[in-house]
Coordinates of N, CA and C in Angstrom, one line a residue:
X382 N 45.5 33.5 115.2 CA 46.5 34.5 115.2 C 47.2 34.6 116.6
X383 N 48.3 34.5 116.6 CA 49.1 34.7 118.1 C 49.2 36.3 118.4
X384 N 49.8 36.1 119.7 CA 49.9 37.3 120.0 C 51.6 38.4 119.5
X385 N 51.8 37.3 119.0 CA 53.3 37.5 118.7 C 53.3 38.0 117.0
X386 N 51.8 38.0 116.8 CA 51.8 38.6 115.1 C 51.4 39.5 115.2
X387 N 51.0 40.1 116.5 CA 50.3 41.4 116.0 C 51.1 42.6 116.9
X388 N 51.9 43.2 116.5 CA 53.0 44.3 117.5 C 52.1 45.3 117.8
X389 N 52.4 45.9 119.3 CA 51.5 46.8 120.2 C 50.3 46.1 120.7
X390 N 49.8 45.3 120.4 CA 48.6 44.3 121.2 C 49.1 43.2 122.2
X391 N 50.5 43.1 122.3 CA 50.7 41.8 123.3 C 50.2 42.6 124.3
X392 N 50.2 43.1 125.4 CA 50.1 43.3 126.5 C 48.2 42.9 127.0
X393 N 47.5 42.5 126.2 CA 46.2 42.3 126.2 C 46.4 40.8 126.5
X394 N 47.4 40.1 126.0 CA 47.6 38.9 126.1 C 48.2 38.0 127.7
X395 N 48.4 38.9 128.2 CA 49.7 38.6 129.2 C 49.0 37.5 129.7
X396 N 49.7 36.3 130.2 CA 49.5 35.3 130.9 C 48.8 34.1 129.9
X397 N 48.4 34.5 128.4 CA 47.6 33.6 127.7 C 46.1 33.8 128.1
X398 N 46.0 34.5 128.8 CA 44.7 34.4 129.4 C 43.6 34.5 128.3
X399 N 43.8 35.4 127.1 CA 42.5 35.6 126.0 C 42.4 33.9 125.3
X400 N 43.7 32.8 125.7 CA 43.9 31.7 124.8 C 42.7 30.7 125.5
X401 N 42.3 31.1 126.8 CA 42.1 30.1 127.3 C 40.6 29.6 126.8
X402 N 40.4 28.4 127.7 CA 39.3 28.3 127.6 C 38.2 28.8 128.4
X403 N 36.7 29.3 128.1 CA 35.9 30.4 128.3 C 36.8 31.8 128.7
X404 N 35.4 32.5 129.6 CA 36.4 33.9 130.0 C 36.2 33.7 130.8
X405 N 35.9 33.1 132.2 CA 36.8 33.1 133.6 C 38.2 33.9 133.4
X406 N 39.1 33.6 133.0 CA 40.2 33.7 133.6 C 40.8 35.5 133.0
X407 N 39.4 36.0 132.1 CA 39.6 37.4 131.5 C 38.9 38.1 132.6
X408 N 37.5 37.4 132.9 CA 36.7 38.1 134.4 C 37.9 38.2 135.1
X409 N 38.6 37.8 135.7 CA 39.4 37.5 136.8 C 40.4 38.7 136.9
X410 N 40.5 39.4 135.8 CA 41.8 40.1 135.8 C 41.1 41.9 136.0
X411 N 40.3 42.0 136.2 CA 39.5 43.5 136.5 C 39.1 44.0 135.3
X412 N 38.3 45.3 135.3 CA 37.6 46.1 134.8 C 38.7 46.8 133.9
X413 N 40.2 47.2 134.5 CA 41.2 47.9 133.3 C 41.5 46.8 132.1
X414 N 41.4 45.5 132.8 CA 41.9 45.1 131.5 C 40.8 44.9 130.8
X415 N 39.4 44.3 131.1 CA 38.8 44.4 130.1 C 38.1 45.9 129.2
X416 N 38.7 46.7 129.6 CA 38.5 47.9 129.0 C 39.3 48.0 127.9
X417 N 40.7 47.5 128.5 CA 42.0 47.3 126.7 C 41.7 46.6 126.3
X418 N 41.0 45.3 126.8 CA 40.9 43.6 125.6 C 39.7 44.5 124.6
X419 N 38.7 45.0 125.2 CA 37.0 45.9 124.2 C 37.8 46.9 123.2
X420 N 38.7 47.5 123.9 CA 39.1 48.8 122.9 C 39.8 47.7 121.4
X421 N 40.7 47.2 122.2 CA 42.0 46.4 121.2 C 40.8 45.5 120.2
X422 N 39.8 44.5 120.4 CA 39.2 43.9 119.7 C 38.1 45.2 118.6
X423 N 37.8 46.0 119.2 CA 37.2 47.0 118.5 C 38.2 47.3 117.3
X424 N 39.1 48.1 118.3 CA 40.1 48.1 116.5 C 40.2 47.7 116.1
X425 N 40.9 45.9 116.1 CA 41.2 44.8 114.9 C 39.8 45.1 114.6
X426 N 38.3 45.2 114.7 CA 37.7 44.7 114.2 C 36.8 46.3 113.0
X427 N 38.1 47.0 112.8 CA 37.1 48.4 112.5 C 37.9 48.1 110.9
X428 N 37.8 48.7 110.0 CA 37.6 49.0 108.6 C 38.6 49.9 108.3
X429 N 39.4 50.2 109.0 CA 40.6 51.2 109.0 C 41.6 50.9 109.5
X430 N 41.6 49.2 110.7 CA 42.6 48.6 110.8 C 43.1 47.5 110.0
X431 N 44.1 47.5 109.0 CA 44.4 46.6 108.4 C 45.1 45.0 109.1
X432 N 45.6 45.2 110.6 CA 46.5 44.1 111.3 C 45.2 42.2 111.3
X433 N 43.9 42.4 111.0 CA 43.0 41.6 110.9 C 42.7 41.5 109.7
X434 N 42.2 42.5 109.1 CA 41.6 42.3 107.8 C 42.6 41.9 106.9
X435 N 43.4 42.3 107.2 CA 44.7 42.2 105.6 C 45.4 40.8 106.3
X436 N 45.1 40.3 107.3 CA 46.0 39.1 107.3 C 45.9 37.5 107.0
X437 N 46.6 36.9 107.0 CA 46.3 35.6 105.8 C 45.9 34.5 106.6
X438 N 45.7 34.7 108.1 CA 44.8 33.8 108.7 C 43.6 34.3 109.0
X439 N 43.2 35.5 108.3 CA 41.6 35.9 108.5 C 40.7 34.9 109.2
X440 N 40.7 34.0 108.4 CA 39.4 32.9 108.2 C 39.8 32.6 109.3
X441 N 40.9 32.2 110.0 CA 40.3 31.5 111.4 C 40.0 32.6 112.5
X442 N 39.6 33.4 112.0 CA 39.4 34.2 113.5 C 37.5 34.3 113.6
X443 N 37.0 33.9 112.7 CA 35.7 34.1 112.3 C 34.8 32.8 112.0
X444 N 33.8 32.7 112.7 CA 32.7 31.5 112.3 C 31.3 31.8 112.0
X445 N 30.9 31.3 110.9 CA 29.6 31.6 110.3 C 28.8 31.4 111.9
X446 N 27.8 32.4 111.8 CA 26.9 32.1 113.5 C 26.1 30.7 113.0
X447 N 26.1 30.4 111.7 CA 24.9 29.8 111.6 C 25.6 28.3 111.7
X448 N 26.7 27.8 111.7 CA 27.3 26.6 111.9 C 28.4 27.0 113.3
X449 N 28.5 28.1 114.2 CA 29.1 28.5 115.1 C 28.3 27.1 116.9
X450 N 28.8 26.4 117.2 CA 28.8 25.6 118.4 C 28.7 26.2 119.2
X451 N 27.5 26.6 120.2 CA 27.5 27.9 121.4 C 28.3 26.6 122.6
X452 N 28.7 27.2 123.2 CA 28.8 27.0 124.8 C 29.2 28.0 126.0
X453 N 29.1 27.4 127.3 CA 28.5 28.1 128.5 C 30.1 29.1 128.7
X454 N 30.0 30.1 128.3 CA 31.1 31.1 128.6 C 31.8 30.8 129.7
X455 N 31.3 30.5 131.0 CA 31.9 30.2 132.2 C 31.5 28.9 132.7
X456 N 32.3 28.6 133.6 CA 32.1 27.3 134.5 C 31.4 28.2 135.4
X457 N 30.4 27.5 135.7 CA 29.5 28.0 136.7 C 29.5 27.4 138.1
X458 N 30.1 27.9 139.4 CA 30.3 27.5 139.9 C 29.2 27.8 141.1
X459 N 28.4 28.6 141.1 CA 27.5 28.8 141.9 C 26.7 30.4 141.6
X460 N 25.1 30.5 142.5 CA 24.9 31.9 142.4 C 23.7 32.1 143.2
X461 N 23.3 33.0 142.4 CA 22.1 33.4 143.7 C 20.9 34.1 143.0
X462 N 20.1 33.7 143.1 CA 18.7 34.2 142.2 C 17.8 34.8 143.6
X463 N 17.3 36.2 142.6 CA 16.4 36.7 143.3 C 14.7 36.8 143.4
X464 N 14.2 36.9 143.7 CA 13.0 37.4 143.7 C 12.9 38.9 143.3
X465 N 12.5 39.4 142.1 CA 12.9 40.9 141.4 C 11.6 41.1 141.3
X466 N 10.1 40.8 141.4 CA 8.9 41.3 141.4 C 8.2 40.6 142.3
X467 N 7.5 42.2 142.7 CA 6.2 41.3 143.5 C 5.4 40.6 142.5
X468 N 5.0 40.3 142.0 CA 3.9 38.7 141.4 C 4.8 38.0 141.3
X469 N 5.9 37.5 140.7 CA 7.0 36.2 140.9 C 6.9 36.0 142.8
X470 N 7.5 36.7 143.5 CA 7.3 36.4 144.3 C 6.0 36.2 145.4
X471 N 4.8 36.4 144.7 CA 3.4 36.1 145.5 C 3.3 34.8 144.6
X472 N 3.3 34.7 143.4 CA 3.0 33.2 143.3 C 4.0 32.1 143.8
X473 N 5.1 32.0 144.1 CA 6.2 31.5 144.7 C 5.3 31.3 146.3
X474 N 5.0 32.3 146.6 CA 4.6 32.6 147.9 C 3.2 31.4 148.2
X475 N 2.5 31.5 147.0 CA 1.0 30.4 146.8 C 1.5 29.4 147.2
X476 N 2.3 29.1 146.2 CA 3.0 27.6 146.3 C 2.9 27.1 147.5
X477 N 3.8 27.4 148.2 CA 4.5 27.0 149.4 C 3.6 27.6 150.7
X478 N 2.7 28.6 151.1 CA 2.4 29.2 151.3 C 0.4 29.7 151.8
X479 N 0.1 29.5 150.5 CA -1.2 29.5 150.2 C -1.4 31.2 149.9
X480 N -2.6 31.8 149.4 CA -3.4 33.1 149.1 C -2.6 34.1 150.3
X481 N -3.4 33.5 151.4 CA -3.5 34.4 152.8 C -1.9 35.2 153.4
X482 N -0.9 34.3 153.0 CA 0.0 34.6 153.8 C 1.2 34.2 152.3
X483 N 1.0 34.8 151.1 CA 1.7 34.5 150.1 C 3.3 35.4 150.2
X484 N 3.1 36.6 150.4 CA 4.0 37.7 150.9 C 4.9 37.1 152.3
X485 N 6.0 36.9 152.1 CA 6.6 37.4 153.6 C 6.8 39.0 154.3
X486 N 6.5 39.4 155.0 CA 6.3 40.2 155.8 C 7.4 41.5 155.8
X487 N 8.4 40.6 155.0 CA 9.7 41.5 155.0 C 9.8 41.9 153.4
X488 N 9.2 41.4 152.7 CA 9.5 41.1 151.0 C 9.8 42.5 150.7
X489 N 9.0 43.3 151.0 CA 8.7 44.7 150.2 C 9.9 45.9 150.7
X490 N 11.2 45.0 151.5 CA 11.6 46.0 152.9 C 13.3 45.6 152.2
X491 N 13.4 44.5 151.4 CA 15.1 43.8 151.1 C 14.8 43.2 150.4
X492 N 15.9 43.0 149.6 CA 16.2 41.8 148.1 C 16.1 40.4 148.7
X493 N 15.3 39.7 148.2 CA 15.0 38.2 149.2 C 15.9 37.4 147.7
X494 N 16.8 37.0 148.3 CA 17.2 35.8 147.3 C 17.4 34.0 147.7
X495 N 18.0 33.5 147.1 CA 18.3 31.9 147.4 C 19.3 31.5 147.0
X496 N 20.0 30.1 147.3 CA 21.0 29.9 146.6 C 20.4 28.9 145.1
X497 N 20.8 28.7 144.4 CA 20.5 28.2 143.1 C 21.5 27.0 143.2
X498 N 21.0 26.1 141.9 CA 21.9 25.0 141.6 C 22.9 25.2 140.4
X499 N 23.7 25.3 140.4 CA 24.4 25.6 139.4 C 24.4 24.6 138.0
X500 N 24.1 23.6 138.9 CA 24.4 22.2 137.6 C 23.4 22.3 137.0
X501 N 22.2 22.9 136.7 CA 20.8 22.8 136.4 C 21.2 23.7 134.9
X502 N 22.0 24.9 135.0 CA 22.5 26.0 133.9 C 22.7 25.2 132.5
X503 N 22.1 25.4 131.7 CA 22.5 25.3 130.2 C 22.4 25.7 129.6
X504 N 22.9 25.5 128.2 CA 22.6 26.1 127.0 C 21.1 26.6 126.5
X505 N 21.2 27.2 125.2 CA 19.8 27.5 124.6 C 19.8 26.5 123.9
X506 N 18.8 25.5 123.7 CA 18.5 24.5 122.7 C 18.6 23.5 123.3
X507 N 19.1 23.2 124.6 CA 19.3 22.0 125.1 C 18.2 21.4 125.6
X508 N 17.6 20.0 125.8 CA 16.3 19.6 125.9 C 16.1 19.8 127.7
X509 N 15.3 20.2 127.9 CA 14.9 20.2 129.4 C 13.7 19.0 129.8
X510 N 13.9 18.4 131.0 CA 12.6 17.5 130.8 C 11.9 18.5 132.3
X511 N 10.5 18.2 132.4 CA 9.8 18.9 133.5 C 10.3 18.5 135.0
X512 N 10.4 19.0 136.0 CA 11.0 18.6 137.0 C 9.9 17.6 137.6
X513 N 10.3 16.6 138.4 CA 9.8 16.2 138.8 C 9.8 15.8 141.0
X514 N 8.7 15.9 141.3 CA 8.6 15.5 142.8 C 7.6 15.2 143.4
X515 N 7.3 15.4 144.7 CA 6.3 14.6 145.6 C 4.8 16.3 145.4
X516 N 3.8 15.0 144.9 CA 2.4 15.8 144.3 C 1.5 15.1 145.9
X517 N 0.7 16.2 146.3 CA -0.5 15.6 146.9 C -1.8 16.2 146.7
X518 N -2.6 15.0 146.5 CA -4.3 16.0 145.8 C -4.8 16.0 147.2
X519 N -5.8 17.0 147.6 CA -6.6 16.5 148.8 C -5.5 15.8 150.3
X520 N -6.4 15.2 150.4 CA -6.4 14.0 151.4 C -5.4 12.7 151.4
X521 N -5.2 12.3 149.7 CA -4.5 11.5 149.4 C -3.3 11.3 149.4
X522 N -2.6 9.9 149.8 CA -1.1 10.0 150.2 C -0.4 11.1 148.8
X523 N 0.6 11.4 149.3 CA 1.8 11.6 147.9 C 2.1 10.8 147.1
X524 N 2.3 11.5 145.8 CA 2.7 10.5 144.6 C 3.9 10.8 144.2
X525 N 4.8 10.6 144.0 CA 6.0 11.1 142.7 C 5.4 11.5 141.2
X526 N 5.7 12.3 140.7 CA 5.8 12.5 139.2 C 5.8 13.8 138.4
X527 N 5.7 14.2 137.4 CA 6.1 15.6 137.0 C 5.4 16.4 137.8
X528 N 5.7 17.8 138.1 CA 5.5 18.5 138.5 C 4.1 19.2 138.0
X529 N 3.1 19.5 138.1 CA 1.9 20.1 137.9 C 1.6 21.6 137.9
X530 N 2.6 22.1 138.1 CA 2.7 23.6 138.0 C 3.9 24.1 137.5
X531 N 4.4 24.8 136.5 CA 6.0 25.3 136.5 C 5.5 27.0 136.3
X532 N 6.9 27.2 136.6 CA 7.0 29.2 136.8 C 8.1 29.3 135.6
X533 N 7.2 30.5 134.7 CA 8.8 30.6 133.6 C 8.7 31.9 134.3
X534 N 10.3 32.4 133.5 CA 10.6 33.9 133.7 C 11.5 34.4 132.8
X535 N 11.8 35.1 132.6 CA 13.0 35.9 131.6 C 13.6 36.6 133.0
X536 N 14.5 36.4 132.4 CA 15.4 36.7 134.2 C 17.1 36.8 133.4
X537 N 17.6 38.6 134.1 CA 18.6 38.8 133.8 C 20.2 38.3 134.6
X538 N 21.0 37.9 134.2 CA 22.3 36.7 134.7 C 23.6 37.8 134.7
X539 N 23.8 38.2 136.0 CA 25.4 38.9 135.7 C 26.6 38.4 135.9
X540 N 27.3 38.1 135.8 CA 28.9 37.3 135.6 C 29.6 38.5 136.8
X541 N 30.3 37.8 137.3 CA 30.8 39.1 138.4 C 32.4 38.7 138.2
X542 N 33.3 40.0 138.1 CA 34.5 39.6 138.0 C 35.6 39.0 139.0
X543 N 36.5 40.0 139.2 CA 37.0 39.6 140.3 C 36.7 39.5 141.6
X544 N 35.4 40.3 142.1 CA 34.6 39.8 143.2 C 35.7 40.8 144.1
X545 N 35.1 40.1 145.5 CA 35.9 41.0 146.6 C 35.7 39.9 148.2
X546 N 36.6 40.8 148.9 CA 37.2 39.8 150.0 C 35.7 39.2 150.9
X547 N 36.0 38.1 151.7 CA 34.6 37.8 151.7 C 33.9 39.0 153.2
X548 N 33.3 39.2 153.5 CA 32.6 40.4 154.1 C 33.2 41.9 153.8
X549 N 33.5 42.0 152.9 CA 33.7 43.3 152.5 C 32.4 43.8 151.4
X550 N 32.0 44.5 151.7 CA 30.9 45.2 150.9 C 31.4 45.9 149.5
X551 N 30.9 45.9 148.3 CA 30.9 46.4 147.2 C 29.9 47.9 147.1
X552 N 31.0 49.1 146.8 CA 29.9 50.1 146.5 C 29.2 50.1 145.5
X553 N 28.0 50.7 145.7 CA 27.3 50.8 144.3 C 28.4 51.6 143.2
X554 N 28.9 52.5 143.7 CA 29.8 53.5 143.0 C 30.9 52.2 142.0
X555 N 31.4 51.2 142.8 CA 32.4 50.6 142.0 C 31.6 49.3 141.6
X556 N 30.4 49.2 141.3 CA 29.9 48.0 140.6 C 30.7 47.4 139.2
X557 N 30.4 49.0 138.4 CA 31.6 48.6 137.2 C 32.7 47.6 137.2
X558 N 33.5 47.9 138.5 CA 34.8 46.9 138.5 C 34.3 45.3 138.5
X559 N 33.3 45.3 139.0 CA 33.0 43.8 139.0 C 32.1 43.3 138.4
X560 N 31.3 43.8 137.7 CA 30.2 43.3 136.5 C 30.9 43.5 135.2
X561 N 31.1 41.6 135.0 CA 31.6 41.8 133.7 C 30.9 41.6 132.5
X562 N 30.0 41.1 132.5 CA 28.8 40.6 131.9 C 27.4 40.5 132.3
X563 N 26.7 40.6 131.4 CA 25.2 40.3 131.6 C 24.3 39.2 130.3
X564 N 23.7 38.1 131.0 CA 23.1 38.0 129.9 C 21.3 37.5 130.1
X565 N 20.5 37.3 128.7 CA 19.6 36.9 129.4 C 18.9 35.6 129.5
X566 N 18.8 35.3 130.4 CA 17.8 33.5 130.7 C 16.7 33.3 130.6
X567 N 16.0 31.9 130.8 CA 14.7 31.5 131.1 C 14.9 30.7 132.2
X568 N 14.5 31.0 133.4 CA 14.5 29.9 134.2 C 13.2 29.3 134.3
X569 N 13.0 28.0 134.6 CA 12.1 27.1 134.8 C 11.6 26.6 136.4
X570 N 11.1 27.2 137.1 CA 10.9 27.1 138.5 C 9.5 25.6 138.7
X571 N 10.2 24.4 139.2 CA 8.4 23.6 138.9 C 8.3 23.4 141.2

């Protein structure tokens, strides 16, 4: 359905931006608009508005979930993962670290994060193989090969919208404007 079939809804459309591909370019436009795109798709989608239901391209606005092709909403272009509990971050701490001195000294005082790889992101269902690197037992040289220990997590992902200038701080008060999404992951730490 264009936007040109449906009178009083263009201005949701402006620039093609709902045409495109993923929603990058809907993050990008702030918090008002995606307030009109949620309202406007609510209505076409309520039982009292006829401009969807009654129209003769219904069927393409809709795909069975169970033959529906997921992909990654956004190009991911980078981000930042945190350490959100003390036990993720004491065993993290083992790792690299050992028992004695698993905690950094600061952990408990600031949000300790990292930069992440973005190219590593994928879908659900997609085959993962174990990571692999340099193992040493004891005494003996290093070996290459899978990794002998991995870290799962369920770990929450937010999409940030238009962001802000670079050293300018974000209030907590206007987080809204720039969290446009959330969703949730597994990451695989080896």
């Amino acid at each position: 359905m264009s936007s040109g079939e449906l009178k009083g809804h263009e201005n949701i459309y402006g620039g093609d931006v709902v045409a495109q591909k993923g929603l990058g370019a809907i993050a990008e436009r702030g918090h008002l608009f995606w307030a009109e795109l949620r309202n406007t798709i609510s209505r076409l989608l309520s039982a009292e508005e006829g401009a969807l239901r009654d129209h003769s391209s219904r069927k393409n606005a809709f795909v069975n979930r169970l033959t529906a092709q997921m992909h990654l909403p956004f190009k991911i272009g980078d981000y930042t993962d945190f350490y959100s509990s003390r036990e993720h971050a004491t065993n993290v701490g083992i790792m690299f670290r050992g028992k004695e001195n698993a905690l950094m000294p600061n952990y408990l005082h600031l949000p300790v994060g990292y930069h992440g790889r973005a190219s590593s992101i994928v879908l659900s269902g997609t085959p993962v193989r174990r990571p692999c690197g340099q193992l040493q037992a004891g005494d003996n040289p290093p070996t290459f090969g899978p990794s002998a220990q991995l870290d799962f997590e369920l770990e929450m992902g937010f999409f940030v919208g238009p962001g802000n200038k670079l050293g300018e701080p974000i209030r907590m008060e206007d987080a809204y404007k720039h969290i446009f999404g959330m969703v949730l992951l597994n990451d695989w730490s080896g």
